[in-house]
Amino acid sequence: GDSITQYAGASGRGWVTYLKECTGWKIYNFGVAGASMQRGTDLPYWNTRGYELAMASSPNVVFMMLGTNDVMDASWNLENFRRDAAAMIQGFRNLPTRPVVYVLAPPPLFDDGHYGKSARLVSNTVPLALQEVAAAQGDGVVYVDAAFKVFGGAARSCHGCMYDDGLVWRKGDGCHPVDYGYAQMATALCVRLAEACSCPYVRTSSWRFQVELVAASAFAMGLAFVFGVWYCHRGQRVVVADNGCLHAFDGSEPGVYYDAQALETIAGEPGAPAAR
């Protein structure tokens, strides 16, 4: 796999880790960030340490998920992609352990143009090509689009799988899933492939939005209260008539009283209210 396999969400768990938790299987992660299926790209998976380790791991099962980094204008070639995908599948199938190879369609690309990648190719062309290549390999090779579909497929409807939304921020680049997305990938694969699943519960980011909204509301109420206190005690003189007596006070001298004889003097001050 590529970075979608190698990387993890904020919890430190990616889809491989979640799948381990779901199934109890012993799984090694040999994903390499930036790797592609085609040989003639900047970083073919064929030339990585991850590929060497995968081939030397004596696997019983291989999950192969590549293609997202292939769909750049400068390097994309459908025929080369199909040819190299078939060759990689057969390379794993020819290992002494004769592993079953699951060819996984990668998640759709939510941010079209992310590092020059085409969302249309990731959502439409790559899954179809992988399906056709896998079908041509015979027994022991299975195409699986469960992870692709759990994100909504070409419709890309699972926004929470790819983004963590807050009140004033959004985390996610539209290419690499967030925790909820990684957990959904693993759950979908477990349901599709395992006899039994015990997957952890992972919430979407909507709870973060709610917490931030409550915190922002509390802050706004506190700020309004402080402003109200300041406004009411900012040092302006207030004149109050009570039973024929004049009471005048300000923020610096609360409770200072003037008798009615001072009415004319105080009422005549600039800005003072008219006395009655």
XYZ file of C-alpha atoms in Angstrom:
276
model
C 0.000 0.000 0.000
C 0.812 3.695 0.002
C 0.377 6.431 2.634
C -3.299 5.544 3.133
C -2.008 2.231 4.472
C 1.130 3.490 6.187
C -0.409 6.502 7.931
C -2.771 6.624 10.886
C -5.405 8.953 12.283
C -5.160 11.180 15.351
C -5.497 8.144 17.633
C -2.375 6.589 16.115
C -4.378 3.828 14.428
C -4.805 3.293 10.700
C -7.012 0.793 8.900
C -4.459 -2.005 9.382
C -4.392 -1.497 13.154
C -8.173 -1.321 13.313
C -8.455 -4.497 11.229
C -6.166 -6.270 13.704
C -8.491 -5.213 16.498
C -11.551 -6.308 14.551
C -10.285 -9.762 13.651
C -7.434 -10.689 15.964
C -5.340 -11.514 12.894
C -1.596 -11.016 12.823
C -1.089 -8.366 10.153
C 2.074 -6.577 9.048
C 1.878 -3.083 7.604
C 4.226 -2.595 4.655
C 2.666 0.594 3.320
C 5.013 3.206 1.831
C 3.962 6.840 1.546
C 3.983 8.085 -2.047
C 4.262 4.619 -3.593
C 2.492 3.735 -6.833
C 1.631 0.607 -8.779
C 3.283 1.622 -12.056
C 6.980 1.044 -12.446
C 7.651 4.231 -14.411
C 6.735 6.701 -11.643
C 8.710 8.674 -9.073
C 8.292 5.984 -6.416
C 7.201 2.564 -7.687
C 6.233 0.257 -4.840
C 8.417 -2.315 -6.566
C 11.543 -0.379 -5.554
C 10.712 0.114 -1.890
C 11.827 -1.610 1.280
C 8.162 -2.242 2.011
C 7.841 -4.421 -1.090
C 10.954 -6.386 -0.150
C 9.640 -7.022 3.342
C 6.203 -8.000 2.060
C 7.681 -10.530 -0.343
C 9.884 -11.965 2.411
C 7.140 -12.196 5.047
C 5.798 -15.620 3.986
C 2.211 -14.367 3.983
C -0.924 -16.454 3.913
C -2.997 -13.454 2.842
C -1.998 -10.270 1.024
C -3.989 -7.052 0.999
C -2.879 -4.961 -1.960
C -4.148 -1.384 -2.161
C -2.370 0.890 -4.625
C -3.466 3.319 -7.315
C -4.059 6.678 -5.630
C -0.555 7.938 -6.464
C -0.716 6.626 -10.019
C -3.388 9.029 -11.205
C -1.233 12.084 -11.832
C -1.270 13.616 -15.294
C 2.475 13.221 -15.695
C 2.582 9.500 -14.921
C -0.824 7.968 -15.505
C -1.051 5.273 -18.141
C -3.925 2.829 -17.937
C -2.266 0.022 -19.836
C 0.914 0.262 -17.761
C -1.193 0.301 -14.594
C -3.065 -2.831 -15.595
C 0.123 -4.625 -16.659
C 2.027 -3.796 -13.466
C -0.950 -4.632 -11.244
C -1.186 -8.084 -12.843
C 2.553 -8.627 -12.440
C 2.472 -7.659 -8.749
C -0.476 -9.942 -8.065
C 1.281 -12.868 -9.714
C 4.474 -12.101 -7.839
C 2.674 -12.592 -4.545
C 0.703 -15.593 -5.778
C 3.928 -17.336 -6.802
C 5.414 -17.169 -3.307
C 5.934 -20.592 -1.655
C 3.011 -19.951 0.717
C 0.664 -19.340 -2.243
C -1.200 -16.554 -0.433
C -4.670 -15.399 -1.276
C -4.391 -11.884 -2.703
C -7.145 -9.394 -1.964
C -6.984 -6.524 -4.429
C -8.500 -3.534 -2.646
C -9.958 -0.505 -4.366
C -8.603 2.557 -2.526
C -10.937 5.154 -0.986
C -12.223 7.847 -3.359
C -10.374 11.144 -3.539
C -12.471 13.904 -1.966
C -10.130 16.762 -2.900
C -9.766 16.765 -6.676
C -6.265 17.859 -7.630
C -4.646 16.850 -4.332
C -0.957 16.828 -5.264
C -2.009 16.614 -8.909
C -4.266 13.565 -8.477
C -7.513 13.112 -10.382
C -10.624 12.346 -8.324
C -12.363 11.034 -11.450
C -9.636 8.457 -12.114
C -9.491 7.325 -8.478
C -13.270 6.988 -8.260
C -14.017 5.472 -11.647
C -11.044 4.216 -13.653
C -8.835 2.683 -10.955
C -11.528 0.486 -9.327
C -12.706 -0.850 -12.683
C -9.149 -1.573 -13.819
C -8.335 -3.410 -10.582
C -11.536 -5.420 -10.813
C -10.778 -6.510 -14.379
C -7.163 -7.367 -13.597
C -8.118 -9.395 -10.514
C -10.782 -11.319 -12.408
C -8.219 -12.328 -15.044
C -5.803 -13.851 -12.517
C -7.864 -16.897 -11.646
C -8.237 -18.621 -8.283
C -6.709 -17.102 -5.198
C -7.213 -13.494 -6.303
C -10.234 -11.529 -5.053
C -11.252 -7.985 -5.854
C -12.718 -6.159 -2.829
C -14.307 -2.719 -3.017
C -15.699 -2.647 0.533
C -13.357 0.145 1.658
C -14.178 2.154 -1.460
C -17.918 1.792 -0.963
C -17.934 2.657 2.732
C -16.740 6.151 1.756
C -19.694 6.455 -0.585
C -17.884 5.271 -3.715
C -17.824 7.747 -6.576
C -20.504 9.816 -4.769
C -18.035 10.425 -1.899
C -20.902 10.731 0.562
C -19.107 9.813 3.796
C -17.754 13.273 4.583
C -16.991 12.247 8.163
C -14.713 9.475 6.892
C -12.314 11.984 5.373
C -12.712 15.125 7.508
C -12.903 16.040 11.185
C -15.161 19.097 11.323
C -15.144 21.558 14.186
C -16.931 24.861 14.754
C -14.094 26.986 13.348
C -11.726 24.427 11.847
C -11.653 21.340 9.670
C -8.998 18.648 9.763
C -8.358 16.464 6.730
C -6.783 16.762 3.301
C -9.410 14.893 1.278
C -7.014 12.048 0.505
C -6.081 10.433 3.826
C -8.930 9.257 6.081
C -9.423 10.452 9.634
C -9.907 8.045 12.535
C -13.562 7.427 11.768
C -12.737 6.694 8.116
C -9.948 4.266 8.982
C -12.247 2.476 11.416
C -14.989 2.259 8.796
C -12.531 0.798 6.273
C -11.483 -1.901 8.713
C -15.055 -2.704 9.707
C -16.141 -3.006 6.071
C -13.230 -5.325 5.279
C -13.881 -7.388 8.395
C -17.562 -7.846 7.560
C -16.639 -8.805 4.010
C -13.797 -11.203 4.773
C -13.823 -12.468 8.367
C -15.999 -15.063 10.038
C -16.490 -12.839 13.081
C -15.812 -9.196 13.900
C -15.222 -7.324 17.133
C -14.490 -3.816 15.901
C -13.991 -0.799 18.192
C -16.594 1.944 18.213
C -15.258 5.188 16.776
C -17.381 8.336 16.631
C -17.483 10.908 13.873
C -16.235 14.423 14.543
C -19.785 15.747 15.109
C -19.275 15.475 18.870
C -16.299 17.842 18.581
C -18.524 20.361 16.838
C -21.062 20.116 19.667
C -18.419 20.506 22.375
C -16.905 23.520 20.614
C -20.350 25.059 20.165
C -21.121 24.745 23.887
C -17.701 26.160 24.790
C -18.126 29.079 22.381
C -21.601 29.827 23.744
C -20.317 29.805 27.322
C -17.452 32.106 26.360
C -19.815 34.512 24.608
C -22.126 34.610 27.628
C -19.197 35.282 29.951
C -17.904 38.009 27.686
C -21.351 39.629 27.559
C -21.555 39.556 31.356
C -18.132 41.186 31.787
C -18.992 43.841 29.221
C -22.293 44.517 30.975
C -20.573 44.975 34.337
C -18.013 47.314 32.800
C -20.665 49.297 30.966
C -22.745 49.812 34.100
C -19.766 50.913 36.208
C -17.656 52.851 33.784
C -17.623 56.108 35.895
C -20.591 58.081 34.530
C -22.543 60.114 37.088
C -26.124 59.028 37.590
C -28.740 61.358 39.095
C -31.738 59.831 40.863
C -34.677 61.689 42.377
C -36.164 59.925 45.374
C -38.934 61.472 47.457
C -37.856 65.003 46.658
C -34.197 64.372 47.446
C -31.487 64.211 44.831
C -29.029 61.342 44.935
C -25.996 61.594 42.690
C -23.349 58.911 42.471
C -20.727 57.663 40.084
C -18.486 54.609 39.751
C -15.825 56.074 42.030
C -18.114 57.316 44.806
C -21.064 55.012 45.179
C -23.604 56.104 47.766
C -22.687 59.820 47.899
C -25.846 61.865 48.324
C -26.633 65.504 47.618
C -29.639 67.296 49.038
C -32.212 69.115 46.969
C -30.324 72.404 47.222
C -27.618 70.934 44.987
C -30.099 70.075 42.274
C -29.585 73.226 40.256
C -25.797 72.939 40.377
C -25.629 69.254 39.444
C -28.345 69.462 36.826
C -26.468 72.293 35.173
C -23.319 70.226 34.636
C -22.464 69.293 31.050
C -24.127 66.059 30.107
C -26.321 65.918 33.225
C -29.980 64.928 32.806
C -32.645 67.592 33.126
C -33.874 67.823 36.723
C -37.537 67.535 37.549
